[in-house]
Short mmCIF file of C-alpha atoms in Angstrom, two decimals:
data_model
loop_
_atom_site.label_atom_id
_atom_site.label_comp_id
_atom_site.label_asym_id
_atom_site.label_seq_id
_atom_site.Cartn_x
_atom_site.Cartn_y
_atom_site.Cartn_z
CA MET F 4 9.94 -34.59 31.18
CA GLU F 5 13.45 -33.46 30.28
CA ARG F 6 13.32 -35.83 27.31
CA THR F 7 10.13 -34.10 26.18
CA PHE F 8 11.85 -30.71 26.32
CA ASP F 9 14.83 -32.12 24.43
CA LYS F 10 12.47 -33.45 21.75
CA CYS F 11 10.84 -30.03 21.44
CA GLU F 12 14.23 -28.39 21.03
CA GLN F 13 15.11 -30.84 18.27
CA LEU F 14 11.82 -30.11 16.49
CA ILE F 15 12.50 -26.39 16.53
CA ALA F 16 16.02 -26.82 15.15
CA ASP F 17 14.87 -29.13 12.32
CA LEU F 18 14.73 -27.01 9.16
CA ASP F 19 13.66 -30.03 7.09
CA PHE F 20 10.26 -30.09 8.86
CA THR F 21 10.49 -33.83 9.49
CA PRO F 22 7.17 -34.02 11.43
CA VAL F 23 5.39 -32.47 8.43
CA ARG F 24 6.95 -34.98 6.05
CA GLN F 25 6.00 -37.84 8.40
CA TRP F 26 2.41 -36.61 8.65
CA LYS F 27 2.08 -36.39 4.88
CA ALA F 28 3.57 -39.86 4.48
CA ALA F 29 0.97 -41.24 6.90
CA HIS F 30 -1.92 -39.36 5.24
CA THR F 31 -2.07 -40.18 1.56
CA GLY F 32 -2.87 -37.05 -0.37
CA GLY F 33 -2.64 -34.96 2.79
CA ARG F 34 -1.81 -31.28 2.41
CA ALA F 35 0.21 -29.07 4.73
CA ILE F 36 -0.34 -25.32 4.99
CA ALA F 37 2.43 -23.14 6.41
CA CYS F 38 1.14 -20.17 8.40
CA PHE F 39 3.08 -17.05 9.26
CA PRO F 40 2.50 -15.75 12.81
CA VAL F 41 0.88 -14.09 14.69
CA TYR F 42 -2.68 -15.35 14.20
CA VAL F 43 -4.18 -17.82 11.76
CA PRO F 44 -7.49 -19.75 11.93
CA ALA F 45 -5.82 -23.13 12.32
CA GLU F 46 -9.19 -24.71 13.10
CA ILE F 47 -10.36 -24.04 9.55
CA ILE F 48 -7.25 -25.59 7.99
CA HIS F 49 -7.62 -28.62 10.27
CA ALA F 50 -11.33 -28.97 9.42
CA CYS F 51 -10.39 -29.08 5.72
CA GLY F 52 -8.30 -32.18 6.43
CA MET F 53 -4.99 -30.32 6.22
CA LEU F 54 -2.09 -29.82 8.62
CA PRO F 55 -1.54 -26.21 9.77
CA VAL F 56 2.12 -25.50 10.57
CA GLY F 57 3.44 -22.31 12.12
CA LEU F 58 6.49 -20.70 10.53
CA THR F 59 8.83 -18.84 12.86
CA GLY F 60 11.88 -18.28 10.67
CA ALA F 61 15.09 -20.26 10.84
CA GLY F 62 16.77 -18.90 13.96
CA ASP F 63 20.53 -19.13 13.76
CA GLN F 64 20.42 -22.38 11.78
CA LEU F 65 20.60 -20.78 8.32
CA ASP F 66 22.86 -18.20 6.72
CA ILE F 67 21.10 -15.67 4.52
CA GLN F 68 22.48 -15.88 0.99
CA HIS F 69 19.48 -15.11 -1.24
CA ALA F 70 16.81 -13.26 0.77
CA ASP F 71 18.80 -10.04 1.06
CA ALA F 72 18.30 -9.54 -2.68
CA ARG F 73 14.51 -9.49 -2.13
CA PHE F 74 14.28 -7.19 0.90
CA GLY F 75 15.82 -3.98 2.15
CA SER F 76 18.34 -3.73 4.96
CA PHE F 77 15.92 -2.57 7.66
CA ILE F 78 13.72 -5.67 7.71
CA CYS F 79 13.33 -8.00 10.67
CA SER F 80 15.19 -11.29 10.71
CA ILE F 81 12.15 -13.60 10.68
CA VAL F 82 10.99 -12.26 7.32
CA LYS F 83 14.40 -12.78 5.74
CA THR F 84 15.04 -16.25 7.15
CA THR F 85 11.56 -17.42 6.16
CA MET F 86 12.23 -16.21 2.62
CA GLU F 87 15.60 -17.96 2.70
CA LEU F 88 13.87 -21.20 3.68
CA GLY F 89 11.67 -20.87 0.62
CA LEU F 90 14.46 -19.96 -1.79
CA THR F 91 16.61 -22.89 -0.64
CA GLY F 92 13.87 -25.51 -1.02
CA ARG F 93 13.33 -26.16 2.68
CA LEU F 94 9.66 -25.24 2.45
CA ASP F 95 8.99 -27.88 -0.20
CA PRO F 96 6.89 -30.07 2.16
CA PHE F 97 4.22 -27.36 2.18
CA ASP F 98 1.42 -27.21 -0.35
CA GLY F 99 0.38 -23.67 0.51
CA PHE F 100 1.11 -20.62 2.63
CA LEU F 101 -1.23 -18.38 4.57
CA PHE F 102 -0.35 -14.88 5.74
CA SER F 103 -2.37 -12.30 7.67
CA SER F 104 -2.23 -8.69 8.83
CA ILE F 105 0.86 -8.21 10.99
CA CYS F 106 3.00 -5.47 9.52
CA ASP F 107 4.20 -4.14 6.17
CA SER F 108 7.16 -6.51 6.12
CA ALA F 109 5.01 -9.60 6.67
CA ARG F 110 2.53 -8.40 4.05
CA ASN F 111 5.35 -7.91 1.53
CA LEU F 112 6.80 -11.34 2.37
CA CYS F 113 3.52 -12.91 1.26
CA PHE F 114 3.66 -11.37 -2.19
CA VAL F 115 7.42 -11.68 -2.68
CA LEU F 116 7.11 -15.39 -1.87
CA LYS F 117 4.18 -15.62 -4.28
CA ARG F 118 6.23 -14.04 -7.04
CA ASN F 119 9.03 -16.54 -6.43
CA SER F 120 6.65 -19.54 -6.13
CA PRO F 121 3.94 -18.88 -8.73
CA ASP F 122 2.73 -22.50 -8.81
CA ARG F 123 1.86 -22.68 -5.10
CA TYR F 124 -1.25 -21.66 -3.23
CA ILE F 125 -0.32 -18.50 -1.32
CA ASP F 126 -3.07 -16.44 0.28
CA PHE F 127 -3.40 -13.34 2.43
CA LEU F 128 -6.13 -13.32 5.06
CA HIS F 129 -7.46 -9.80 5.63
CA LEU F 130 -8.14 -9.44 9.34
CA PRO F 131 -10.28 -6.52 10.54
CA HIS F 132 -8.50 -3.45 11.89
CA ASN F 133 -11.52 -1.82 13.51
CA SER F 134 -13.25 -4.05 16.05
CA ALA F 135 -15.72 -1.33 17.03
CA THR F 136 -17.94 -1.43 13.94
CA PRO F 137 -20.95 -3.78 13.70
CA ALA F 138 -19.74 -5.03 10.32
CA THR F 139 -16.47 -6.45 11.73
CA VAL F 140 -17.79 -9.94 12.46
CA ASP F 141 -19.59 -10.17 9.11
CA PHE F 142 -16.44 -9.08 7.29
CA LEU F 143 -14.19 -11.60 9.06
CA ALA F 144 -16.71 -14.44 8.63
CA SER F 145 -16.77 -13.72 4.89
CA GLU F 146 -12.97 -13.85 4.80
CA TYR F 147 -13.03 -17.20 6.59
CA ARG F 148 -15.55 -18.54 4.09
CA ARG F 149 -13.40 -17.33 1.21
CA LEU F 150 -10.46 -19.19 2.75
CA ILE F 151 -12.57 -22.34 3.17
CA ALA F 152 -13.59 -22.22 -0.50
CA ASN F 153 -9.96 -21.87 -1.59
CA LEU F 154 -8.82 -24.75 0.62
CA GLU F 155 -11.68 -26.96 -0.60
CA ARG F 156 -10.69 -26.35 -4.22
CA MET F 157 -7.14 -27.23 -3.33
CA ASN F 158 -8.04 -30.36 -1.36
CA GLY F 159 -11.03 -31.60 -3.34
CA GLY F 160 -13.66 -30.76 -0.72
CA GLY F 161 -14.19 -32.44 2.65
CA PHE F 162 -15.12 -29.43 4.75
CA SER F 163 -18.29 -29.40 6.83
CA GLU F 164 -19.58 -27.37 9.75
CA ASN F 165 -19.50 -30.45 11.98
CA ARG F 166 -15.86 -31.02 11.12
CA LEU F 167 -15.13 -27.40 12.01
CA ARG F 168 -16.93 -27.77 15.34
CA HIS F 169 -14.80 -30.82 16.05
CA SER F 170 -11.63 -28.93 15.14
CA ILE F 171 -12.63 -26.00 17.35
CA ALA F 172 -13.15 -28.42 20.26
CA LEU F 173 -9.68 -29.91 19.70
CA TYR F 174 -8.02 -26.51 19.70
CA ASN F 175 -10.08 -25.39 22.70
CA ALA F 176 -8.68 -28.35 24.64
CA ASN F 177 -5.15 -27.48 23.53
CA ARG F 178 -5.49 -23.84 24.55
CA ALA F 179 -7.03 -24.82 27.90
CA LEU F 180 -3.96 -26.92 28.70
CA LEU F 181 -1.68 -24.05 27.71
CA ARG F 182 -3.65 -21.75 30.01
CA ASP F 183 -3.22 -24.27 32.84
CA LEU F 184 0.51 -24.54 32.19
CA SER F 185 0.85 -20.75 32.00
CA LEU F 186 -0.99 -20.38 35.32
CA LEU F 187 1.24 -22.99 36.96
CA ARG F 188 4.31 -21.24 35.56
CA SER F 189 3.10 -17.96 37.07
CA GLN F 190 2.28 -19.42 40.47
CA GLN F 191 5.20 -21.86 40.75
CA PRO F 192 7.88 -20.74 38.28
CA HIS F 193 10.44 -23.04 39.89
CA LEU F 194 8.44 -26.06 38.65
CA LEU F 195 8.10 -24.88 35.05
CA ARG F 196 10.51 -22.32 33.68
CA ALA F 197 9.49 -19.90 30.97
CA SER F 198 12.23 -21.30 28.72
CA GLU F 199 10.61 -24.75 29.05
CA LEU F 200 7.06 -23.56 28.42
CA TYR F 201 8.48 -21.71 25.42
CA LEU F 202 9.68 -25.02 23.96
CA LEU F 203 6.23 -26.55 24.41
CA LEU F 204 4.63 -23.58 22.65
CA ARG F 205 7.07 -23.67 19.75
CA ALA F 206 6.59 -27.43 19.32
CA GLY F 207 2.85 -26.86 18.95
CA ASN F 208 3.51 -24.97 15.73
CA LEU F 209 5.04 -28.07 14.17
CA LEU F 210 2.93 -30.97 15.43
CA PRO F 211 -0.65 -32.10 14.76
CA VAL F 212 -2.88 -30.62 17.45
CA GLU F 213 -3.82 -34.09 18.71
CA THR F 214 -0.14 -35.01 19.25
CA HIS F 215 0.65 -31.69 20.88
CA THR F 216 -2.32 -31.92 23.24
CA ALA F 217 -1.19 -35.37 24.42
CA MET F 218 2.29 -33.93 25.06
CA LEU F 219 0.86 -31.07 27.11
CA ARG F 220 -1.29 -33.42 29.20
CA GLU F 221 1.74 -35.57 29.99
CA VAL F 222 3.83 -32.59 31.06
CA LEU F 223 1.04 -31.06 33.16
CA ALA F 224 0.46 -34.37 34.95
CA GLY F 225 4.16 -34.76 35.76
CA LEU F 226 4.94 -31.26 36.99
CA PRO F 227 3.64 -31.57 40.60
CA ALA F 228 6.11 -34.38 41.26
CA ARG F 229 9.04 -32.47 39.79
CA SER F 230 11.96 -31.89 42.15
CA ALA F 231 12.78 -28.17 42.16
CA LYS F 232 13.38 -25.50 44.77
CA PRO F 233 12.20 -21.88 44.59
CA ARG F 234 14.87 -19.28 43.91
CA ASP F 235 15.17 -15.69 45.08
CA SER F 236 14.32 -14.12 41.73
CA LEU F 237 12.59 -11.04 40.36
CA ARG F 238 9.14 -11.73 38.91
CA VAL F 239 8.96 -10.11 35.47
CA VAL F 240 6.59 -9.91 32.52
CA VAL F 241 8.24 -10.09 29.09
CA GLU F 242 6.53 -8.14 26.30
CA GLY F 243 7.20 -7.48 22.62
CA ALA F 244 8.26 -10.82 21.10
CA PHE F 245 4.87 -11.66 19.60
CA CYS F 246 6.13 -12.41 16.06
CA GLU F 247 9.86 -13.05 15.76
CA GLN F 248 10.82 -15.51 18.47
CA PRO F 249 13.89 -15.01 20.69
CA PRO F 250 16.66 -17.62 20.96
CA ARG F 251 16.00 -19.97 23.85
CA GLU F 252 19.51 -19.23 25.13
CA LEU F 253 18.42 -15.65 25.69
CA LEU F 254 15.51 -16.74 27.90
CA ARG F 255 17.73 -19.10 29.87
CA LEU F 256 20.21 -16.25 30.34
CA MET F 257 17.47 -14.03 31.76
CA GLU F 258 16.45 -16.78 34.16
CA GLU F 259 20.05 -17.37 35.24
CA ALA F 260 20.45 -13.62 35.76
CA GLY F 261 17.72 -13.70 38.40
CA CYS F 262 14.40 -13.43 36.55
CA TYR F 263 11.26 -15.45 36.99
CA ILE F 264 9.41 -14.83 33.71
CA VAL F 265 5.85 -15.18 34.98
CA ASP F 266 4.08 -14.09 31.78
CA ASP F 267 5.00 -13.25 28.19
CA ASP F 268 3.70 -12.95 24.64
CA PHE F 269 5.88 -15.65 23.04
CA VAL F 270 4.21 -17.74 20.30
CA LEU F 271 1.10 -15.67 20.81
CA GLY F 272 -0.96 -17.48 18.19
CA ARG F 273 -1.01 -20.67 20.25
CA ARG F 274 -2.82 -18.74 23.03
CA TRP F 275 -4.80 -16.29 20.92
CA PHE F 276 -8.20 -16.79 22.57
CA MET F 277 -8.66 -16.05 26.26
CA ASP F 278 -11.76 -18.30 26.47
CA ASP F 279 -13.09 -21.28 24.55
CA VAL F 280 -14.52 -20.66 21.10
CA PRO F 281 -18.21 -21.72 21.16
CA THR F 282 -19.00 -24.93 19.30
CA GLU F 283 -22.74 -24.30 19.03
CA GLY F 284 -24.40 -22.58 16.09
CA ASP F 285 -22.48 -21.38 13.04
CA PRO F 286 -18.83 -22.32 13.75
CA VAL F 287 -17.42 -19.91 11.16
CA ARG F 288 -19.20 -17.00 12.80
CA ALA F 289 -18.16 -18.28 16.23
CA LEU F 290 -14.52 -18.03 15.17
CA ALA F 291 -15.07 -14.53 13.82
CA GLU F 292 -16.86 -13.38 16.98
CA SER F 293 -14.08 -14.87 19.12
CA TYR F 294 -11.45 -12.95 17.19
CA VAL F 295 -13.32 -9.76 18.00
CA ALA F 296 -14.41 -10.45 21.58
CA ARG F 297 -12.17 -13.18 23.04
CA ALA F 298 -8.71 -12.45 21.63
CA VAL F 299 -5.67 -11.41 23.66
CA TYR F 300 -4.32 -7.89 23.24
CA SER F 301 -1.55 -7.57 20.69
CA SER F 302 0.46 -4.91 18.90
CA VAL F 303 -1.01 -6.16 15.62
CA ARG F 304 -4.65 -5.95 16.72
CA HIS F 305 -6.40 -2.70 17.62
CA ASP F 306 -9.36 -2.84 19.99
CA PRO F 307 -10.52 0.58 21.22
CA ALA F 308 -12.64 -1.04 23.94
CA ARG F 309 -9.61 -2.84 25.42
CA PRO F 310 -6.44 -0.73 25.14
CA ARG F 311 -3.18 -2.65 24.94
CA THR F 312 -1.72 -0.59 27.78
CA ALA F 313 -4.53 -1.76 30.06
CA GLY F 314 -3.84 -5.35 28.99
CA LEU F 315 -0.19 -5.09 29.98
CA ILE F 316 -0.95 -3.48 33.35
CA ASP F 317 -3.53 -6.18 34.08
CA LYS F 318 -0.96 -8.84 33.22
CA VAL F 319 1.58 -7.27 35.61
CA ARG F 320 -0.91 -7.05 38.47
CA ARG F 321 -2.44 -10.48 37.88
CA THR F 322 0.96 -12.18 38.01
CA GLN F 323 2.28 -9.95 40.83
CA ALA F 324 5.27 -9.06 38.68
CA GLY F 325 7.77 -6.55 39.97
CA ALA F 326 8.93 -5.31 36.57
CA VAL F 327 8.49 -5.53 32.81
CA ILE F 328 11.20 -6.44 30.32
CA PHE F 329 10.52 -5.37 26.75
CA LEU F 330 12.13 -7.92 24.45
CA ILE F 331 11.72 -6.44 20.97
CA ALA F 332 12.96 -7.81 17.68
CA LYS F 333 15.30 -5.55 15.76
CA PHE F 334 13.40 -3.43 13.19
CA CYS F 335 9.97 -4.50 14.56
CA GLU F 336 7.90 -1.37 14.00
CA PRO F 337 4.63 -2.51 15.70
CA ALA F 338 6.48 -3.39 18.92
CA TYR F 339 8.43 -0.14 18.98
CA PHE F 340 5.33 1.94 18.27
CA ASP F 341 3.61 0.35 21.26
CA TYR F 342 6.69 0.63 23.47
CA VAL F 343 6.18 4.41 23.66
CA LEU F 344 2.65 3.93 24.99
CA PHE F 345 3.66 1.11 27.36
CA LYS F 346 6.62 3.10 28.72
CA ARG F 347 4.49 6.14 29.51
CA GLU F 348 1.91 3.99 31.32
CA LEU F 349 4.48 2.06 33.35
CA GLU F 350 6.35 5.18 34.38
CA GLY F 351 3.10 6.80 35.48
CA LEU F 352 2.43 3.83 37.77
CA GLY F 353 6.01 3.52 38.99
CA ILE F 354 6.55 0.05 37.48
CA PRO F 355 10.22 -0.54 36.57
CA HIS F 356 11.01 -1.68 33.02
CA LEU F 357 13.96 -2.55 30.81
CA LEU F 358 14.20 -2.44 27.02
CA LEU F 359 16.20 -5.15 25.24
CA GLU F 360 16.58 -5.74 21.51
CA PHE F 361 17.20 -9.12 19.92
CA GLU F 362 17.39 -11.02 16.63
CA GLU F 363 16.50 -14.66 16.10
CA LYS F 364 20.02 -15.13 14.66
CA MET F 365 21.59 -13.75 17.84
CA PHE F 366 24.45 -15.87 19.19
CA THR F 367 26.37 -13.63 21.62
CA PHE F 368 24.64 -12.57 24.82
CA ASP F 369 27.28 -10.93 27.03
CA ARG F 370 25.87 -7.41 26.73
CA VAL F 371 22.32 -8.60 27.44
CA ARG F 372 23.49 -10.61 30.44
CA THR F 373 25.12 -7.54 31.94
CA GLU F 374 22.02 -5.39 31.36
CA VAL F 375 19.66 -7.94 32.91
CA GLU F 376 21.90 -8.64 35.90
CA THR F 377 22.28 -4.90 36.56
CA PHE F 378 18.52 -4.38 36.26
CA VAL F 379 17.71 -7.23 38.65
CA GLU F 380 20.31 -6.18 41.21
CA SER F 381 19.08 -2.58 41.16
CA LEU F 382 15.61 -3.75 42.17
CA MET F 383 16.38 -6.62 44.56
CA PHE F 384 19.35 -5.25 46.49
CA VAL F 385 18.34 -1.69 47.35
#
């Protein structure tokens, strides 16, 4: 199992996207579509015979030398490092790029990348912002069909509703395993640490869904026999890192400082649907309806019927967490806007919380270690 985690860590650190190159070499004429988080209909890309790959920046593996000339100073790190990957040729294995509604910075990245790569397929998927109107599902289904038409032109056809149903079933199985692993992590965090589940989630962005599902099954089967003892730690929910992903060292530091991370919003797109997407009937509409009715709460998705504050409180109570740690990327406006609402709700209920800021390029953690240790000690040794 440790070898599996090591392999996942190597995949994440590989800026040459070796698994993508290998997949294309094994699939003559195969196309790979890079997708910016948080959400993308990977099932549609898969059903078109293409490989969907999640982009999550370059971490601390790449110095920014060109992207600063395309963006202002107050832009999050993931946008700049993704642009740097494109400007330095590291995104060459990809035949197209798909962006969706996240924030102004992500929206601008789409069109700045398009201006710098005019010969590539680069598209922006318009996701609905008002889930309360009857037209929402129709609108999103039409956007999905527009995407399908573009991908078919790019790939010479091959899409069918049956293929999409098959792809939905594959991703349903993958998400079900992730739900099982997340539940085990919550109930027995000594058997599966959050920093380890994080690696499995990140690896799923880079591997074919079939390969990733086999990996998850192997890990889930081996966990009950794992030798590990429970620790006297504070159960916490981590919130706010839904787009830019924190360094794994930061998560390990939090665990070493006395935290059991029993739930989080890391790599949110891998766990976007709370329940299976139906495979009966019109599969395009089923995906659209699932986005409206079965999606997790997120700072980039407004649902008046299910407030995000209620989603966080439910997560805290369901996992029996004793506190919330807000782990927010520097300059992330959606996360900071929601923090005000979350903070007010938590304080009203007497739930302790701590705010931490990070960057994917972060490499010193002394200040964060001190803050987390102080926070944990103030709650566990009173």
